[in-house]
Short mmCIF file of N, CA, C and O in Angstrom, two decimals:
data_model
loop_
_atom_site.label_atom_id
_atom_site.label_comp_id
_atom_site.label_asym_id
_atom_site.label_seq_id
_atom_site.Cartn_x
_atom_site.Cartn_y
_atom_site.Cartn_z
N MET A 15 29.41 36.57 3.42
CA MET A 15 30.01 35.31 3.80
C MET A 15 29.52 34.88 5.19
O MET A 15 29.22 33.72 5.41
N LYS A 16 29.46 35.86 6.12
CA LYS A 16 28.98 35.54 7.47
C LYS A 16 27.52 35.08 7.43
O LYS A 16 27.13 34.20 8.19
N ARG A 17 26.77 35.70 6.54
CA ARG A 17 25.35 35.36 6.44
C ARG A 17 25.17 33.91 5.97
O ARG A 17 24.32 33.19 6.46
N VAL A 18 25.98 33.50 5.02
CA VAL A 18 25.91 32.12 4.52
C VAL A 18 26.28 31.14 5.62
O VAL A 18 25.63 30.12 5.80
N ARG A 19 27.33 31.45 6.39
CA ARG A 19 27.73 30.57 7.50
C ARG A 19 26.63 30.49 8.56
O ARG A 19 26.35 29.43 9.10
N LEU A 20 26.00 31.63 8.84
CA LEU A 20 24.94 31.67 9.83
C LEU A 20 23.75 30.83 9.36
O LEU A 20 23.19 30.05 10.14
N LEU A 21 23.38 30.97 8.11
CA LEU A 21 22.28 30.17 7.57
C LEU A 21 22.63 28.69 7.55
O LEU A 21 21.80 27.84 7.88
N SER A 22 23.85 28.36 7.19
CA SER A 22 24.28 26.96 7.18
C SER A 22 24.25 26.37 8.59
O SER A 22 23.78 25.25 8.80
N ALA A 23 24.76 27.12 9.55
CA ALA A 23 24.77 26.65 10.94
C ALA A 23 23.34 26.50 11.45
O ALA A 23 23.01 25.53 12.14
N SER A 24 22.48 27.44 11.11
CA SER A 24 21.08 27.36 11.54
C SER A 24 20.40 26.14 10.94
O SER A 24 19.65 25.45 11.63
N PHE A 25 20.68 25.87 9.70
CA PHE A 25 20.09 24.70 9.04
C PHE A 25 20.57 23.41 9.69
O PHE A 25 19.78 22.51 9.96
N VAL A 26 21.84 23.31 9.98
CA VAL A 26 22.39 22.12 10.62
C VAL A 26 21.77 21.92 12.00
O VAL A 26 21.37 20.81 12.36
N LEU A 27 21.64 22.97 12.77
CA LEU A 27 21.02 22.88 14.09
C LEU A 27 19.55 22.47 13.98
O LEU A 27 19.05 21.67 14.78
N PHE A 28 18.87 23.01 13.00
CA PHE A 28 17.46 22.65 12.77
C PHE A 28 17.33 21.16 12.45
O PHE A 28 16.49 20.46 13.01
N VAL A 29 18.17 20.65 11.56
CA VAL A 29 18.12 19.23 11.19
C VAL A 29 18.45 18.36 12.40
O VAL A 29 17.79 17.34 12.64
N LEU A 30 19.43 18.74 13.19
CA LEU A 30 19.76 17.98 14.39
C LEU A 30 18.62 18.00 15.41
O LEU A 30 18.32 16.98 16.04
N ALA A 31 17.98 19.13 15.55
CA ALA A 31 16.87 19.23 16.50
C ALA A 31 15.70 18.36 16.08
O ALA A 31 15.06 17.70 16.90
N ILE A 32 15.42 18.30 14.80
CA ILE A 32 14.33 17.45 14.30
C ILE A 32 14.65 15.99 14.56
O ILE A 32 13.76 15.20 14.89
N GLY A 33 15.90 15.62 14.46
CA GLY A 33 16.29 14.24 14.69
C GLY A 33 16.06 13.77 16.11
O GLY A 33 15.93 12.58 16.36
N TYR A 34 15.97 14.69 17.05
CA TYR A 34 15.77 14.33 18.45
C TYR A 34 14.31 14.41 18.89
O TYR A 34 14.00 14.12 20.03
N LEU A 35 13.41 14.77 18.00
CA LEU A 35 12.00 14.82 18.36
C LEU A 35 11.47 13.40 18.53
O LEU A 35 11.85 12.48 17.80
N PRO A 36 10.61 13.20 19.50
CA PRO A 36 10.06 11.85 19.69
C PRO A 36 9.16 11.46 18.52
O PRO A 36 8.45 12.29 17.96
N VAL A 37 9.24 10.21 18.15
CA VAL A 37 8.42 9.68 17.06
C VAL A 37 7.28 8.90 17.69
O VAL A 37 7.51 8.00 18.50
N SER A 38 6.06 9.22 17.32
CA SER A 38 4.91 8.51 17.90
C SER A 38 4.46 7.40 16.95
O SER A 38 4.65 7.47 15.74
N ASN A 39 3.86 6.39 17.52
CA ASN A 39 3.31 5.30 16.72
C ASN A 39 1.97 5.72 16.13
O ASN A 39 1.29 6.60 16.65
N ALA A 40 1.58 5.05 15.07
CA ALA A 40 0.28 5.32 14.46
C ALA A 40 -0.83 4.74 15.34
O ALA A 40 -0.65 3.71 15.97
N TRP A 41 -1.95 5.40 15.37
CA TRP A 41 -3.09 4.93 16.13
C TRP A 41 -4.01 4.15 15.21
O TRP A 41 -4.25 4.55 14.08
N ALA A 42 -4.51 3.03 15.69
CA ALA A 42 -5.44 2.22 14.90
C ALA A 42 -6.40 1.52 15.84
O ALA A 42 -6.12 1.31 17.02
N LEU A 43 -7.54 1.16 15.30
CA LEU A 43 -8.52 0.41 16.07
C LEU A 43 -8.03 -1.02 16.26
O LEU A 43 -7.41 -1.59 15.38
N GLU A 44 -8.31 -1.59 17.38
CA GLU A 44 -7.94 -2.98 17.66
C GLU A 44 -9.16 -3.88 17.48
O GLU A 44 -9.56 -4.60 18.38
N ASN A 45 -9.79 -3.79 16.30
CA ASN A 45 -10.98 -4.60 16.04
C ASN A 45 -10.70 -5.79 15.13
O ASN A 45 -11.62 -6.49 14.72
N GLY A 46 -9.44 -6.02 14.76
CA GLY A 46 -9.08 -7.17 13.95
C GLY A 46 -9.27 -6.98 12.46
O GLY A 46 -8.94 -7.86 11.67
N LEU A 47 -9.80 -5.86 12.03
CA LEU A 47 -10.04 -5.62 10.61
C LEU A 47 -8.80 -5.04 9.94
O LEU A 47 -8.12 -4.18 10.50
N ALA A 48 -8.52 -5.51 8.74
CA ALA A 48 -7.45 -4.99 7.88
C ALA A 48 -6.09 -4.95 8.58
O ALA A 48 -5.36 -3.99 8.48
N LYS A 49 -5.75 -6.02 9.29
CA LYS A 49 -4.41 -6.12 9.86
C LYS A 49 -3.38 -6.20 8.73
O LYS A 49 -2.25 -5.79 8.88
N THR A 50 -3.78 -6.79 7.62
CA THR A 50 -2.98 -6.80 6.40
C THR A 50 -3.85 -6.22 5.29
O THR A 50 -5.08 -6.26 5.38
N PRO A 51 -3.27 -5.70 4.24
CA PRO A 51 -4.10 -5.14 3.17
C PRO A 51 -4.88 -6.24 2.46
O PRO A 51 -4.39 -7.35 2.30
N PRO A 52 -6.12 -5.94 2.03
CA PRO A 52 -6.87 -6.94 1.28
C PRO A 52 -6.15 -7.23 -0.03
O PRO A 52 -5.75 -6.32 -0.75
N MET A 53 -5.96 -8.51 -0.31
CA MET A 53 -5.24 -8.88 -1.53
C MET A 53 -6.21 -9.57 -2.48
O MET A 53 -6.92 -10.49 -2.10
N GLY A 54 -6.20 -9.16 -3.72
CA GLY A 54 -7.09 -9.75 -4.71
C GLY A 54 -6.61 -9.40 -6.11
O GLY A 54 -5.60 -8.75 -6.30
N TRP A 55 -7.37 -9.86 -7.09
CA TRP A 55 -7.04 -9.61 -8.48
C TRP A 55 -8.24 -8.98 -9.14
O TRP A 55 -9.37 -9.47 -9.01
N ASN A 56 -8.06 -7.90 -9.86
CA ASN A 56 -9.15 -7.15 -10.48
C ASN A 56 -9.19 -7.48 -11.96
O ASN A 56 -8.29 -7.13 -12.71
N SER A 57 -10.25 -8.16 -12.37
CA SER A 57 -10.36 -8.61 -13.76
C SER A 57 -10.56 -7.45 -14.75
O SER A 57 -10.30 -7.60 -15.93
N TRP A 58 -11.01 -6.30 -14.27
CA TRP A 58 -11.27 -5.18 -15.17
C TRP A 58 -10.00 -4.78 -15.92
O TRP A 58 -10.04 -4.42 -17.10
N ASN A 59 -8.86 -4.84 -15.26
CA ASN A 59 -7.61 -4.45 -15.91
C ASN A 59 -7.28 -5.33 -17.11
O ASN A 59 -6.59 -4.92 -18.02
N LYS A 60 -7.77 -6.56 -17.10
CA LYS A 60 -7.47 -7.50 -18.18
C LYS A 60 -8.59 -7.60 -19.20
O LYS A 60 -8.35 -7.61 -20.40
N PHE A 61 -9.85 -7.67 -18.74
CA PHE A 61 -10.95 -8.01 -19.64
C PHE A 61 -11.94 -6.89 -19.90
O PHE A 61 -12.79 -7.02 -20.78
N GLY A 62 -11.92 -5.82 -19.15
CA GLY A 62 -12.88 -4.74 -19.36
C GLY A 62 -14.30 -5.23 -19.15
O GLY A 62 -14.62 -5.84 -18.14
N CYS A 63 -15.17 -5.00 -20.11
CA CYS A 63 -16.58 -5.40 -20.00
C CYS A 63 -16.83 -6.82 -20.50
O CYS A 63 -17.95 -7.31 -20.41
N ASN A 64 -15.83 -7.47 -21.05
CA ASN A 64 -16.01 -8.80 -21.64
C ASN A 64 -15.80 -9.90 -20.60
O ASN A 64 -14.91 -10.73 -20.73
N VAL A 65 -16.62 -9.92 -19.55
CA VAL A 65 -16.47 -10.88 -18.46
C VAL A 65 -17.74 -11.73 -18.39
O VAL A 65 -18.84 -11.22 -18.50
N SER A 66 -17.54 -13.03 -18.18
CA SER A 66 -18.67 -13.94 -18.03
C SER A 66 -18.47 -14.77 -16.76
O SER A 66 -17.41 -14.74 -16.14
N GLU A 67 -19.51 -15.51 -16.39
CA GLU A 67 -19.42 -16.37 -15.21
C GLU A 67 -18.34 -17.43 -15.39
O GLU A 67 -17.57 -17.71 -14.46
N ASP A 68 -18.25 -18.00 -16.58
CA ASP A 68 -17.22 -19.01 -16.84
C ASP A 68 -15.82 -18.42 -16.70
O ASP A 68 -14.91 -19.07 -16.17
N LEU A 69 -15.63 -17.21 -17.17
CA LEU A 69 -14.34 -16.55 -17.07
C LEU A 69 -13.96 -16.31 -15.60
O LEU A 69 -12.82 -16.53 -15.20
N ILE A 70 -14.93 -15.90 -14.78
CA ILE A 70 -14.68 -15.70 -13.35
C ILE A 70 -14.27 -17.02 -12.70
O ILE A 70 -13.33 -17.08 -11.90
N LYS A 71 -14.95 -18.11 -13.06
CA LYS A 71 -14.60 -19.42 -12.51
C LYS A 71 -13.19 -19.83 -12.94
O LYS A 71 -12.43 -20.38 -12.14
N GLN A 72 -12.83 -19.57 -14.18
CA GLN A 72 -11.49 -19.89 -14.66
C GLN A 72 -10.44 -19.08 -13.90
O GLN A 72 -9.37 -19.61 -13.53
N MET A 73 -10.72 -17.80 -13.67
CA MET A 73 -9.76 -16.96 -12.93
C MET A 73 -9.61 -17.44 -11.50
O MET A 73 -8.51 -17.45 -10.95
N THR A 74 -10.73 -17.87 -10.89
CA THR A 74 -10.68 -18.38 -9.52
C THR A 74 -9.84 -19.65 -9.46
O THR A 74 -9.00 -19.82 -8.56
N ASP A 75 -10.05 -20.56 -10.41
CA ASP A 75 -9.26 -21.79 -10.45
C ASP A 75 -7.78 -21.49 -10.65
O ASP A 75 -6.91 -22.10 -10.03
N ALA A 76 -7.48 -20.52 -11.52
CA ALA A 76 -6.09 -20.15 -11.77
C ALA A 76 -5.45 -19.51 -10.54
O ALA A 76 -4.27 -19.74 -10.25
N LEU A 77 -6.23 -18.72 -9.81
CA LEU A 77 -5.72 -18.10 -8.58
C LEU A 77 -5.30 -19.18 -7.58
O LEU A 77 -4.26 -19.08 -6.95
N VAL A 78 -6.10 -20.24 -7.47
CA VAL A 78 -5.80 -21.31 -6.53
C VAL A 78 -4.63 -22.16 -7.03
O VAL A 78 -3.68 -22.45 -6.31
N SER A 79 -4.69 -22.57 -8.31
CA SER A 79 -3.67 -23.49 -8.84
C SER A 79 -2.29 -22.85 -8.96
O SER A 79 -1.27 -23.53 -8.91
N SER A 80 -2.23 -21.53 -9.09
CA SER A 80 -0.94 -20.85 -9.22
C SER A 80 -0.30 -20.55 -7.86
O SER A 80 0.81 -20.03 -7.81
N GLY A 81 -1.03 -20.83 -6.78
CA GLY A 81 -0.47 -20.59 -5.45
C GLY A 81 -0.77 -19.21 -4.89
O GLY A 81 -0.32 -18.87 -3.80
N MET A 82 -1.52 -18.41 -5.63
CA MET A 82 -1.83 -17.07 -5.14
C MET A 82 -2.71 -17.11 -3.89
O MET A 82 -2.57 -16.28 -3.00
N LYS A 83 -3.60 -18.09 -3.82
CA LYS A 83 -4.45 -18.23 -2.64
C LYS A 83 -3.60 -18.50 -1.40
O LYS A 83 -3.82 -17.91 -0.34
N ASP A 84 -2.62 -19.38 -1.54
CA ASP A 84 -1.73 -19.68 -0.42
C ASP A 84 -0.88 -18.48 -0.02
O ASP A 84 -0.45 -18.37 1.12
N ALA A 85 -0.66 -17.57 -0.98
CA ALA A 85 0.14 -16.37 -0.70
C ALA A 85 -0.70 -15.27 -0.04
O ALA A 85 -0.17 -14.24 0.35
N GLY A 86 -2.02 -15.49 0.09
CA GLY A 86 -2.86 -14.51 0.77
C GLY A 86 -3.92 -13.86 -0.08
O GLY A 86 -4.74 -13.09 0.43
N TYR A 87 -3.94 -14.12 -1.38
CA TYR A 87 -4.97 -13.54 -2.23
C TYR A 87 -6.30 -14.20 -1.92
O TYR A 87 -6.39 -15.42 -1.81
N GLN A 88 -7.37 -13.39 -1.79
CA GLN A 88 -8.67 -13.91 -1.38
C GLN A 88 -9.80 -13.52 -2.31
O GLN A 88 -10.86 -14.14 -2.26
N TYR A 89 -9.64 -12.51 -3.13
CA TYR A 89 -10.76 -11.94 -3.86
C TYR A 89 -10.52 -11.91 -5.36
O TYR A 89 -9.42 -11.66 -5.81
N ILE A 90 -11.60 -12.14 -6.11
CA ILE A 90 -11.65 -11.86 -7.54
C ILE A 90 -12.65 -10.72 -7.68
O ILE A 90 -13.81 -10.86 -7.28
N VAL A 91 -12.24 -9.59 -8.23
CA VAL A 91 -13.11 -8.42 -8.33
C VAL A 91 -13.39 -8.14 -9.79
O VAL A 91 -12.48 -8.08 -10.61
N ASN A 92 -14.64 -7.95 -10.11
CA ASN A 92 -15.03 -7.58 -11.47
C ASN A 92 -15.77 -6.25 -11.38
O ASN A 92 -16.90 -6.18 -10.96
N ARG A 93 -15.11 -5.21 -11.77
CA ARG A 93 -15.73 -3.87 -11.73
C ARG A 93 -15.75 -3.27 -13.09
O ARG A 93 -14.91 -3.35 -13.86
#
């Protein structure tokens, strides 16, 4: 019984001690790249290998007309 109390008390003290450790900020380059994640739509998930130039143009028009461009989407990817 004493051993369980000792382990419980040790665990509580450990958790409290971790809570008081300083938290550091992430380091990043200040070169202006990738301040936000690149946003785009990948046609492979929908069309696989059946992609044509006309289809890419249709997807681009749909991206603009649906408001996705205004929301930050910039790329149409065909892989």
